[in-house]
Structures are given as C-alpha cells and as structure tokens.
XYZ file of C-alpha atoms in Angstrom:
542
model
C 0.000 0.000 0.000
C 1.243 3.640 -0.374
C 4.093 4.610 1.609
C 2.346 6.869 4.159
C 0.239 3.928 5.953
C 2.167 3.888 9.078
C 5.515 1.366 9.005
C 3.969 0.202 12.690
C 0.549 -0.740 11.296
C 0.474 -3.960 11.664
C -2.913 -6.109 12.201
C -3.593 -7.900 15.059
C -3.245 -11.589 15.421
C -5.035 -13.792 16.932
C -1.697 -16.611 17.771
C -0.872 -16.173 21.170
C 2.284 -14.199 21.830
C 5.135 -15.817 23.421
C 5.487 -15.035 27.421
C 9.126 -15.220 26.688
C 10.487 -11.685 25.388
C 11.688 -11.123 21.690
C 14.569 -8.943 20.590
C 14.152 -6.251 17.665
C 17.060 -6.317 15.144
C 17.810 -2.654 17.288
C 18.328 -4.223 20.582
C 21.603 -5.791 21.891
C 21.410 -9.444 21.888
C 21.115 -10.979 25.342
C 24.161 -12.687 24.679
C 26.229 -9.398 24.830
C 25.787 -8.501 28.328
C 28.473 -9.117 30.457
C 28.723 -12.797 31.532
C 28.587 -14.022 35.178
C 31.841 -15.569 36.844
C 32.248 -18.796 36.122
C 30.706 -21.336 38.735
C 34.349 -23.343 39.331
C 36.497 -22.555 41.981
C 39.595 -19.993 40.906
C 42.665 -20.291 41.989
C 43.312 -18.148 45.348
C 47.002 -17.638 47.012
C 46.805 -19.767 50.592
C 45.711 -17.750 53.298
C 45.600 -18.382 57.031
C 41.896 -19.194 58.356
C 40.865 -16.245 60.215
C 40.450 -16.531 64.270
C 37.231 -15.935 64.538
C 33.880 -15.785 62.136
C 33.416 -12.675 60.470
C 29.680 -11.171 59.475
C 28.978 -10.702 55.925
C 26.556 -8.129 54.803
C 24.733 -8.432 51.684
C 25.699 -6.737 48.420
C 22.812 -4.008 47.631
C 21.138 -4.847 44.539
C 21.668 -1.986 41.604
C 19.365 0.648 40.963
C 18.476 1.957 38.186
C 20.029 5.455 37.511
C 17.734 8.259 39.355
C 19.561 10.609 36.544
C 16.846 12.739 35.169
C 16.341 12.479 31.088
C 15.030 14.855 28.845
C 11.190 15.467 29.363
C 8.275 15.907 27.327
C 5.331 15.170 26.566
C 4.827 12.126 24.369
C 5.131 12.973 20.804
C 1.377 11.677 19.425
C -1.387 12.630 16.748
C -3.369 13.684 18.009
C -1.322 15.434 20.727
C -1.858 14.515 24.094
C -4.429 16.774 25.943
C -2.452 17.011 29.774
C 0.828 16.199 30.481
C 2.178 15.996 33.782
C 6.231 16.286 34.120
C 8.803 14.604 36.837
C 11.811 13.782 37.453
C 13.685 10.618 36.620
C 15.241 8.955 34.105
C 12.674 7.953 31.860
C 11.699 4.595 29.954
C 13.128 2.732 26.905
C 12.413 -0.686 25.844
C 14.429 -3.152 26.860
C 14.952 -6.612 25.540
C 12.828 -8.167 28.734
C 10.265 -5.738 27.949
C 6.996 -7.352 28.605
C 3.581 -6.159 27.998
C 1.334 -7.208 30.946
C -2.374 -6.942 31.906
C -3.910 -7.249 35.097
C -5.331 -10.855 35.540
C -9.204 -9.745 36.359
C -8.722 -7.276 32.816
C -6.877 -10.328 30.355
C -10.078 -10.995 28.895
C -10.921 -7.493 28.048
C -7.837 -6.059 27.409
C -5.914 -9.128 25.853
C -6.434 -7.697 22.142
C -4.987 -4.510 23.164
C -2.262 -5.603 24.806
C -0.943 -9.190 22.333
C -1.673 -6.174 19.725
C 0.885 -3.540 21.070
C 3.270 -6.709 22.363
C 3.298 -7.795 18.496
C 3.718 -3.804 17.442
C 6.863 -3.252 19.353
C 8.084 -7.080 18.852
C 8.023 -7.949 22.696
C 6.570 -10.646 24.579
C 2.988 -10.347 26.595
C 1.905 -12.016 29.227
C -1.801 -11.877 31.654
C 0.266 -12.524 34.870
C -0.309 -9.891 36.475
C 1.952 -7.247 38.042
C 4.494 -6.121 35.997
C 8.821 -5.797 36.700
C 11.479 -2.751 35.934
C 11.061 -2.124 32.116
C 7.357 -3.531 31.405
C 4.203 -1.707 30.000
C 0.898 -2.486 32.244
C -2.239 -2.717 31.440
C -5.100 -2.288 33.331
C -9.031 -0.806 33.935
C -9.687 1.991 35.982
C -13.253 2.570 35.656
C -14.756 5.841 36.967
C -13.603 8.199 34.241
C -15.042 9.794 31.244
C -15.130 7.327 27.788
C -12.364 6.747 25.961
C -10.338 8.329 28.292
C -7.073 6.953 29.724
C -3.860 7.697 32.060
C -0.588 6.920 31.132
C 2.262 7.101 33.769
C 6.150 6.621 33.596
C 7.364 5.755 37.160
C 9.831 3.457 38.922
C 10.962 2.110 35.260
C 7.957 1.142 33.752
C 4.763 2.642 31.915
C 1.485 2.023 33.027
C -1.677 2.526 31.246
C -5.408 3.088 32.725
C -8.315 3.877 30.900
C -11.362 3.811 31.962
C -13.459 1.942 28.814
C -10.961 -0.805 26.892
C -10.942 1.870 23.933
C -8.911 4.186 26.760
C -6.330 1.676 27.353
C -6.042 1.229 23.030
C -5.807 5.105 22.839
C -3.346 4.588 25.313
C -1.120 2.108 24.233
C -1.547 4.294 20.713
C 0.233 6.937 22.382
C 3.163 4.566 23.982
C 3.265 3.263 20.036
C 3.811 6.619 18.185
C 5.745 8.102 21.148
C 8.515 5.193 20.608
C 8.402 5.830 16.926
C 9.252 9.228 17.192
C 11.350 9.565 19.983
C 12.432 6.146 21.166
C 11.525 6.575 24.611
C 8.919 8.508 27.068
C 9.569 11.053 29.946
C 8.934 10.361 33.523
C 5.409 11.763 34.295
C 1.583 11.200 33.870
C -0.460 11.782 30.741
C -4.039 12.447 31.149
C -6.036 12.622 27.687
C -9.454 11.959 26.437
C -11.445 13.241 23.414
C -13.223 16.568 22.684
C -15.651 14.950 20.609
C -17.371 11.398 20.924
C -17.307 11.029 17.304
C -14.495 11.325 14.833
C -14.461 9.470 11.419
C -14.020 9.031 7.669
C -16.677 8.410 5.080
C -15.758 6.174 2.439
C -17.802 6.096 -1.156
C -17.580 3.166 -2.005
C -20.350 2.760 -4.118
C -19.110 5.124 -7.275
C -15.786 3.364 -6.794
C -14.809 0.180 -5.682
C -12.349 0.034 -3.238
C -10.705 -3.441 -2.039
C -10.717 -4.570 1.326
C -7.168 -4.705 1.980
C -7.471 -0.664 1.218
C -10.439 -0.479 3.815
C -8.428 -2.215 6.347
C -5.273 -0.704 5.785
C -7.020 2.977 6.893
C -9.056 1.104 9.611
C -5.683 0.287 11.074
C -4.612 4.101 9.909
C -7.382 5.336 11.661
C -6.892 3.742 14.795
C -3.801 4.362 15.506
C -5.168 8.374 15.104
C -7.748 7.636 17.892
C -10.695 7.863 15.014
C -13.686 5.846 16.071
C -16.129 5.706 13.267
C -15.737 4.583 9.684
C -18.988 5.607 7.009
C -19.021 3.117 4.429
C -22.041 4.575 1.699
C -22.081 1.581 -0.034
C -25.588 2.299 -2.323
C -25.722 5.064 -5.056
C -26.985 5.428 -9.012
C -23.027 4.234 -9.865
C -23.281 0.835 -7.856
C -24.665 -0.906 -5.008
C -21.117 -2.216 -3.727
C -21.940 -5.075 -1.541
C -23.391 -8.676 -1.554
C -26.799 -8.730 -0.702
C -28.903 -12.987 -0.316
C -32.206 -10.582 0.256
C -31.856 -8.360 -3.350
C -28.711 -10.073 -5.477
C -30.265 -8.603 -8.484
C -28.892 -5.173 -7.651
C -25.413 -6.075 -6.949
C -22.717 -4.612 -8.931
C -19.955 -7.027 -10.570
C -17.071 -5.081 -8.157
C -18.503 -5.685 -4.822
C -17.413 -6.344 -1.450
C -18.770 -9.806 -0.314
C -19.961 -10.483 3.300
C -17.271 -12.137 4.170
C -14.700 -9.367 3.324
C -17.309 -6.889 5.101
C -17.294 -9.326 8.290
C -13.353 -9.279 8.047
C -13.821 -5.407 7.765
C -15.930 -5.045 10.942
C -14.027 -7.286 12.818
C -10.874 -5.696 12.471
C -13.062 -2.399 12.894
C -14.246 -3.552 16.408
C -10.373 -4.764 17.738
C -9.278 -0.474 17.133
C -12.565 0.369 19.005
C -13.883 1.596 15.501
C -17.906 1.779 14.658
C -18.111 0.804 10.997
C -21.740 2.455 9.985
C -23.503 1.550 6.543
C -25.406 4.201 4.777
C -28.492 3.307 2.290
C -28.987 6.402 1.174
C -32.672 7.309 0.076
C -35.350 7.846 -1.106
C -32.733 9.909 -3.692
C -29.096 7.721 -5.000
C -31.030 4.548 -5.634
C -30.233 4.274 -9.165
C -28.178 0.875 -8.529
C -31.392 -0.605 -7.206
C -33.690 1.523 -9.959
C -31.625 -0.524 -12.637
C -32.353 -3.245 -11.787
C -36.234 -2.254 -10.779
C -37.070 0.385 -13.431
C -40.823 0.198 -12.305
C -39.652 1.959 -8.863
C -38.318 4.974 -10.833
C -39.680 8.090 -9.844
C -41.311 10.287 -13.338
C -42.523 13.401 -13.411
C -45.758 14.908 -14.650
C -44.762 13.978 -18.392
C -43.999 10.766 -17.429
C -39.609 11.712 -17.741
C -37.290 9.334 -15.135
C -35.822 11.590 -12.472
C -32.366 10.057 -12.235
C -31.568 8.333 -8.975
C -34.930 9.081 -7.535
C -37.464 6.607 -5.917
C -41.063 6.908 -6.183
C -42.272 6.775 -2.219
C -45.552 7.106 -2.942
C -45.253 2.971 -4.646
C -45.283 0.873 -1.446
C -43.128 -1.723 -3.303
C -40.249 1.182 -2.878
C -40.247 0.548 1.025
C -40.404 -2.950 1.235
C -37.137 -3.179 -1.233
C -35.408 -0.834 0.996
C -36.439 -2.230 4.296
C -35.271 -5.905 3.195
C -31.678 -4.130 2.781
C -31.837 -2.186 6.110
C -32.913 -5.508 7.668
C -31.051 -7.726 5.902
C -27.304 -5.404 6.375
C -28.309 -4.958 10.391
C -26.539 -7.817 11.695
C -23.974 -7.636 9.126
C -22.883 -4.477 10.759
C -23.973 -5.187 14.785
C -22.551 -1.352 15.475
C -25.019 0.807 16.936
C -25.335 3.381 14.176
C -26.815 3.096 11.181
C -27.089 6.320 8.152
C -30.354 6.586 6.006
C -28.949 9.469 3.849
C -32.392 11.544 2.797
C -30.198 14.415 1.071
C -31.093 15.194 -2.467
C -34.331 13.713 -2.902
C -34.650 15.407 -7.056
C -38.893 15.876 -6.101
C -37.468 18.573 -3.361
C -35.263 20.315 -5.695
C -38.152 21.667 -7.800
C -39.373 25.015 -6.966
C -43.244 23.636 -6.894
C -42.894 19.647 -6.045
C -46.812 19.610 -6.059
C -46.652 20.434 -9.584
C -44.019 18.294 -11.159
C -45.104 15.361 -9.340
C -48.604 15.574 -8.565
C -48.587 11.468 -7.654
C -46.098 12.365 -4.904
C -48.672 15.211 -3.899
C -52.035 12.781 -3.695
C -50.089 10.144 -1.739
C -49.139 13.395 0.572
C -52.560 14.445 1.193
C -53.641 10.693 1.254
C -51.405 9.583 4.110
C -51.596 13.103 6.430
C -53.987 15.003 5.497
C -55.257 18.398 3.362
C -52.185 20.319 4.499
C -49.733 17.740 3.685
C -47.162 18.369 0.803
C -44.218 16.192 -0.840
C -41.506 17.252 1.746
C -44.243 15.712 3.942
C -44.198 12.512 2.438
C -40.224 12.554 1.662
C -40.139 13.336 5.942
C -42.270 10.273 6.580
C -40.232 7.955 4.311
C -37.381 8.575 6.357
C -39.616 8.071 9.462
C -40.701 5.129 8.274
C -37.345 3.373 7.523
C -36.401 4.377 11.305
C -39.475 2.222 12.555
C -38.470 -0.739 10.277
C -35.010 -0.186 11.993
C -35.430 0.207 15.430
C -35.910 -3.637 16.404
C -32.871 -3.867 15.597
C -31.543 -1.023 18.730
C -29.506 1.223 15.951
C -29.067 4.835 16.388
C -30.048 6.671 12.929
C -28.327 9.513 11.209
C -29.286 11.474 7.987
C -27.854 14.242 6.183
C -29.356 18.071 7.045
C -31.434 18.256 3.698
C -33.101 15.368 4.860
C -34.580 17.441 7.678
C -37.348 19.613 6.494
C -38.501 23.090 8.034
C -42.152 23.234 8.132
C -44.566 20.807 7.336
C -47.299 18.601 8.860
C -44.671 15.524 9.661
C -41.352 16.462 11.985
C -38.644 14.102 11.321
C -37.842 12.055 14.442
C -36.011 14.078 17.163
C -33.587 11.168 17.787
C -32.237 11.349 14.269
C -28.765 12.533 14.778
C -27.911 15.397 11.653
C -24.801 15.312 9.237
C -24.539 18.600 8.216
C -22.432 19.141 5.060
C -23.749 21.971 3.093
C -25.978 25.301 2.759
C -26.404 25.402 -0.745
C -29.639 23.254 -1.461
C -33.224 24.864 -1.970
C -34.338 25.909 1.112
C -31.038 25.500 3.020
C -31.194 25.863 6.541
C -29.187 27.057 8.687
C -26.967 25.153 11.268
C -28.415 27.009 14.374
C -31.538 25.917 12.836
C -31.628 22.403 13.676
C -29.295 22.977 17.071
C -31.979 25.190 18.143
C -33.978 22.547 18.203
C -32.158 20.642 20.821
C -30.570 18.144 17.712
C -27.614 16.477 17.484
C -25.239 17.610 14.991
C -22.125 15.529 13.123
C -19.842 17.947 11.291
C -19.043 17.254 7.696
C -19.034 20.718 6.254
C -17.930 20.826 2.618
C -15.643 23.322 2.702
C -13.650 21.831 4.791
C -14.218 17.876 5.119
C -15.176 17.131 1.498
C -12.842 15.638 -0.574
C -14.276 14.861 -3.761
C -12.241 12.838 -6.568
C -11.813 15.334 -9.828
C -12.963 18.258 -7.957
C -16.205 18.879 -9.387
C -19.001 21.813 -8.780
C -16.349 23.793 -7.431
C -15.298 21.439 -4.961
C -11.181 21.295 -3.855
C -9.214 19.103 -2.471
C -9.247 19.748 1.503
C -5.762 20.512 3.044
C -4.422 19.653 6.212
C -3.344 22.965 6.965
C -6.639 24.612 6.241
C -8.477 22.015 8.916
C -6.039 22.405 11.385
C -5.876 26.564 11.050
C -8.997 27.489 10.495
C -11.672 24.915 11.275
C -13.253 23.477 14.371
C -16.365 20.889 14.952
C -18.236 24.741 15.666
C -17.440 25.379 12.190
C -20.688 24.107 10.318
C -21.516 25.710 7.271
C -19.140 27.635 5.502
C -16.082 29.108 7.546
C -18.173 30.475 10.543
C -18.561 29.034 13.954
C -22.211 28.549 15.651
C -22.385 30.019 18.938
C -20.134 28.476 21.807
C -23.249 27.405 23.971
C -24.507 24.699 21.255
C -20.729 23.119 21.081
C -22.288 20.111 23.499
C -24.597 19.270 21.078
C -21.574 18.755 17.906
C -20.868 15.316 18.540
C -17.571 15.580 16.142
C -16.595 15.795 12.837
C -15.880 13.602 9.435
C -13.686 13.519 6.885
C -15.978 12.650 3.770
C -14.275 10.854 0.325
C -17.098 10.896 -2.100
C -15.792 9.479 -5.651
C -18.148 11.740 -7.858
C -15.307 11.392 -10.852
C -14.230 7.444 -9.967
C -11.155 7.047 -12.214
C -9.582 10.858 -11.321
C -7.446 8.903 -8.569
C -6.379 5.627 -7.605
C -6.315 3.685 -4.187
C -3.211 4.823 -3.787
C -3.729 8.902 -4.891
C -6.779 8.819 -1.904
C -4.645 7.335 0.526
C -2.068 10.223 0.275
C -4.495 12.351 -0.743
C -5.814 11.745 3.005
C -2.892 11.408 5.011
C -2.851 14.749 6.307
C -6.355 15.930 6.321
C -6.884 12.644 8.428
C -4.305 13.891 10.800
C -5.424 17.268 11.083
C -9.043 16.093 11.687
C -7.674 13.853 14.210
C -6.337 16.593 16.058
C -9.292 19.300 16.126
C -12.122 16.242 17.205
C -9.726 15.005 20.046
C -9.402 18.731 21.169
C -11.050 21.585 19.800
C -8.903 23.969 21.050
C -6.145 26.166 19.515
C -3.298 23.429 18.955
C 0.277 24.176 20.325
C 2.410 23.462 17.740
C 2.037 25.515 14.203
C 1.119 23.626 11.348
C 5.038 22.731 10.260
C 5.305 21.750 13.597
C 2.598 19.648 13.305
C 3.191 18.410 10.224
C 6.584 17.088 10.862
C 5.414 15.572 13.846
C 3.025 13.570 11.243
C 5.933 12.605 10.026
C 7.843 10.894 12.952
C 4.874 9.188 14.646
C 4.172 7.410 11.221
C-alpha cells in the first residue's frame, strides 16, 4: 500500500504471543551482556583461616540510575491533551520488555495488549503485576469514555483507561511516542477526546475500493484515535456489496460479506464503529436498474435520475429488506439513512411536477400535507423498520425539512455538510432545536475525486488553522453554547469522478487531512504546535 500507511501498522493476530520476550534487530542481543563468573572454583594464594567468624553483609542490589532524562510530553497525533512532568530517568524498551495486563482485565484487554506486544516485537503475558522495564495494562473505571492515564514511574509505563478503547488510545500513544522519539519522559499523561465522534466516510459505491485498502485505513485510523468509519455503499453508480435478500442489484465489483465481516471485525479490535449508509429515497439508481418500475417520473412521465417513487409501497419494502437484511452484518449501533437530495425537493413547486407524490401526501396526512411531507415520513418510516434492531439513525441536514405537517424524528442525529440546497437551513436551525449535529461541512471535510461543482481538495493545513467541529456551514462558527450538542466531525471521500485517482492517490491524498481532523475532534482547542510543527510531527509518529 502507499508509503504513508504507518511502518507500525500492523494487524492484530489472533496466535498467542510468546510469554518469553523477543529482541528487535535494534536491541543488543542478550548474549552481549556481560557474563557471570564462572561457577568453578579460581585459583586463590593460601591464606591463614581467620580466628574468629566474620559477618557478611549483603551486596545491595543496583538501581536503576535516578539521573533525570530529557522530558516531554509524548510525541502523538493527536497530541496529548495534559501532560504531567517529573523527574527521573525515563523509559526505553528493553529486551525483557513485557507487555502485561492485570489478571481480572486479560479478557478485556488481551487484544490490546498481544496487539501492542506484536507492534513493538516484545513478549505479553496476563500474569499480572508487571517488573522494571514492562508496560501495564489495566481498567480503571470511573472516568469519562475513551479516556485513559498513562504514567512513567519506577521504570515502567502504566496505562489506565477507563473503557478498553482508553487503554487502546493509550497504548496508541506509547506506540507513536517510541516511533518518534524512542523513549517517554517520567510523568503522567491524562487525555481523552473533545468529541465522541471522529471518522471518515468512504464512497464506495461510485468506486470500488478493495478490502485490503479499507483495512489498511481502519488500522490508519486507529492508531489516530478515530472511532467511526462511514461506508455509503448504495448510489446510481453501484450498489457495492453482496446482498442474499436483493442479489439482483449487486454490482460485478462488490465487497462480499465475508470481506465486510473481516472489515468489521478488524473495525471492532481499534474500538472503531463501521456504519452503513443506504442512502434514500434519492441515490437509488443501482437498485432503480435493476427495478425500473420503482423509478420516480414526473408529470410527463420523464425518469428523475436516482430518484425513488415513495408514494409505490413496493419502494419501502425493497429498501427495508436491505436495512434488515445489512443490520446484523454491521452489529454497530449506528446506522445512516442518507435523505439528502431527494430530485422531487429540488423543484421550486414539487406539487406540480409530481402531482402522484402530492395525492399520496394528502392521502397519508392530510389536506395540508405536501411532498416534503411525504419525503419526511419515508425517512420516518425506515427508522421504525429499523429500530428492532436497537440502531441509532443519522441522515444528512437536507433530509430534515422546516415546516410541514410531519417532523422528522427528534432522535435522528444530523450530518450537516452543506448550505447550498433549496431551502437551506441554517446550522443554528436544527441545534436550536435541541438536535444532534455531526460535522461534515464541505468546505472543509469534502474531498471529492476530480474536484467537481467547485469542490477542492481539503488541506491539512486549512483544517487544522482554520476549522473546528463549531465550524458548520461555511467558515463560521455557531455560537459556543450549542458546542455540546456537535458530537464531532468527518472527513468525507465521495468518488463523484471514480477514475480521477487511484487507491493509492486517496490514501495520500488523506494522510494529512486525516491527521489534522484527528487533532481538532480530540481537542477543539487552539493546537500548540504551528502547522510545520505539526506536520513534521506527522511525520515521525508514522
């Protein structure tokens, strides 16, 4: 894969590591220490037997050098939120280096710990206590999610979190901080995230991408303490994964279920959400293809590309097999519905252009009713199919309407990514009413193969300068008081011109904005290094 995957992501394995401890090609062999005296009796000169017994005293044993070493912080993307200093000397691996969890924790935190013992080629072990030069492991329950403690004391590191993803974030910290420095400073780190969500979106539907790509920036991703990956897997280009319930709408490049399970799997082990997005009633053209009798027309009887008609019943129960049918395929708790660009709602009179939408409207909630209405309850609907299943649903902010006889559900969490639809609303809009918001605003978090509609390219600079998750729509902040209810941000790849990159272009294409989003989700605040600083930083934590 491209050169800037990280040279320490490696996937975990599910062997068990060796107790004993391995030596990197780095280390000096065992064998070079200074050898003991040999066990045979030397030669000594004759001397007379002293007159009475003299008392020994035992030899002390050594300890370790109390010489202070450099300190700071531990070099990390993102950077570490509080950093404690002391004095002392510090911690380097050693050839005995073990990684060691807390027997009542080796069932919970085994993965994390055989994961970060195969990283740094050292040996792990669930015995409990660790010696001089180990990394510990361990729960401390009590503090706020995903948050964790790292502390370099009497010769060894020791890290707390309080959920299992604190102790990964953790030992992601003790991973970069030894690939950019070697070592870590005496002292305590304490860190946790800004923002409970922080993620990539991955179109996968107007390009294929292969698993081993996917899994490569899962492994990217969380090693940058990123906890959700968007997989939009269903537009008018293809419908990119196998389906037993609909196979008829399955493009030829596809993910099978298998690869997906493989996906989610590794997803789960870096504390990663993987969430599948159906979008619709709008980017069904992959399923239209193969249904042409769901198509929406208008009042001349002309397709509308990509378009469902919701007022044909047989248009739900299509789309509710896949919602069902992907659910346990993807047992995370989130699940997108999309709603944005429904072509009925981009017409300046709806009513009139599709006057079957309108009936059904009027039919199903009454005189007043109109085709946002109808588009609202679609969405609605697909929730109720849904919520057997205990998912939390998102859509994106034109799927909210303002108005209307039907409110979209209030537990519908928002993507916001743009203002410049008919009848754009406002951020402050939907905050004021008490919503939660995901950030994905297009001017900053939109990176969009062959920059189209006068899309760019998204820099890492420009994310880490001048945005924040208060920055929804456009490059202005919503007032401080609603920045509880921004639940994070995401960095959106949508592949609206498929062949303008390869695999490889997106992954470096990426690298940085990644990073930079990385840093303002995990804390929001003015960074303390400048952006070179920060970008070579990027550059020796991998």
């Amino acid at each position: 894969m491209s050169q800037f995957r990280g040279p320490l992501a490696i996937a975990a394995v599910s062997l068990t590591v060796p107790l004993v401890a391995t030596v990197t090609h780095s280390e000096p062999s065992a064998q070079s220490a200074p050898q003991a005296a040999s066990a045979g009796p030397a030669a000594q000169p004759k001397q007379a037997a002293p007159t009475a017994p003299q008392p020994t005293r035992a030899k002390p044993a050594a300890k370790p050098s109390a010489k202070p070493g450099p300190t700071k912080a531990p070099s990390a993307v993102p950077s570490v939120r509080d950093y404690d200093a002391a004095s002392g000397p510090g911690w380097k691996p050693q050839p005995s280096t073990r990684v060691v969890v807390a027997p009542d924790d080796s069932r919970a935190l085994g993965d994390e710990g055989k994961l970060l013992a195969q990283e740094l080629k050292r040996g792990y072990s669930a015995a409990g206590s660790g010696r001089a030069g180990d990394i510990e492991l361990a729960l401390a329950p009590g503090g706020a999610p995903e948050s964790y403690t790292l502390t370099v004391r009497d010769g060894r590191v020791r890290v707390t979190g309080a959920d299992q993803a604190g102790v990964f974030y953790g030992t992601r910290t003790v991973k970069q901080a030894l690939a950019a420095d070697g070592r870590l400073s005496e002292g305590v780190v304490r860190d946790k995230p800004a923002k409970p969500q922080r993620g990539v979106m991955l179109d996968t539907a107007r390009k294929h991408f292969t698993a081993d790509w996917i899994e490569d920036t899962v492994r990217e991703m969380g090693d940058l303490k990123l906890n959700q990956l968007g997989l939009h897997f269903s537009d008018d280009q293809g419908f990119r994964i196998e389906s037993d319930s609909h196979p008829e709408i399955v493009s030829e490049q596809h993910l099978t279920k298998a690869e997906v399970r493989r996906i989610v799997k590794l997803a789960e082990s870096r504390h990663i959400t993987v969430i599948p997005e159906i979008d619709s009633p709008g980017h069904l053209g992959a399923v239209m293809d193969a249904h042409p009798d769901l198509q929406l027309r208008d009042t001349r009887g002309v397709a509308t590309p990509g378009a469902v008609d919701i007022a044909n019943p047989k248009s739900a129960r299509i789309v509710d097999d896949l919602l069902s049918e992907y659910a346990d395929v993807f047992p995370g708790r989130y699940v997108h519905l999309g709603g944005d660009e429904y072509a009925a709602l981009l017409k300046r009179n709806p009513e009139v252009s599709y006057p079957g939408l309108a009936r059904e409207a009027v039919r199903k909630y009454g005189p007043n009713a109109k085709v946002q209405d109808l588009a609202t309850g679609w969405l609605n609907d697909r929730a109720a199919a849904l919520r057997p299943h205990g998912k939390v649903l998102k859509a994106w902010n034109d799927g909210l309407h303002a108005g209307g006889v039907v409110k979209a559900d209030q537990d519908r969490e928002v993507e916001y990514w743009t203002g410049k639809e008919i009848g754009a609303r406002q951020p402050q809009e939907y905050l004021s009413e008490g919503r939660k918001v995901v950030n994905a605003n297009d001017e900053y978090l939109y990176y969009v193969l062959g920059e189209p509609n006068t899309f760019t390219y998204p820099t890492g600079r420009r994310i880490y300068e001048s945005w924040t998750p208060q920055v929804l729509r456009g490059t202005t902040p919503v007032p401080a008081r609603y920045a509880d209810q921004i639940l994070g941000g995401r960095l959106a790849i949508w592949c609206d011109l498929s062949n303008a990159q390869t695999q490889e272009q997106v992954a470096r294409g990426i690298h940085l904005p990644m990073r930079a989003l990385a840093q303002k989700t995990w804390d929001a605040g003015t960074p303390a290094l400048d952006w070179e600083g920060f970008k070579a930083l990027t550059q020796r934590t991998g």
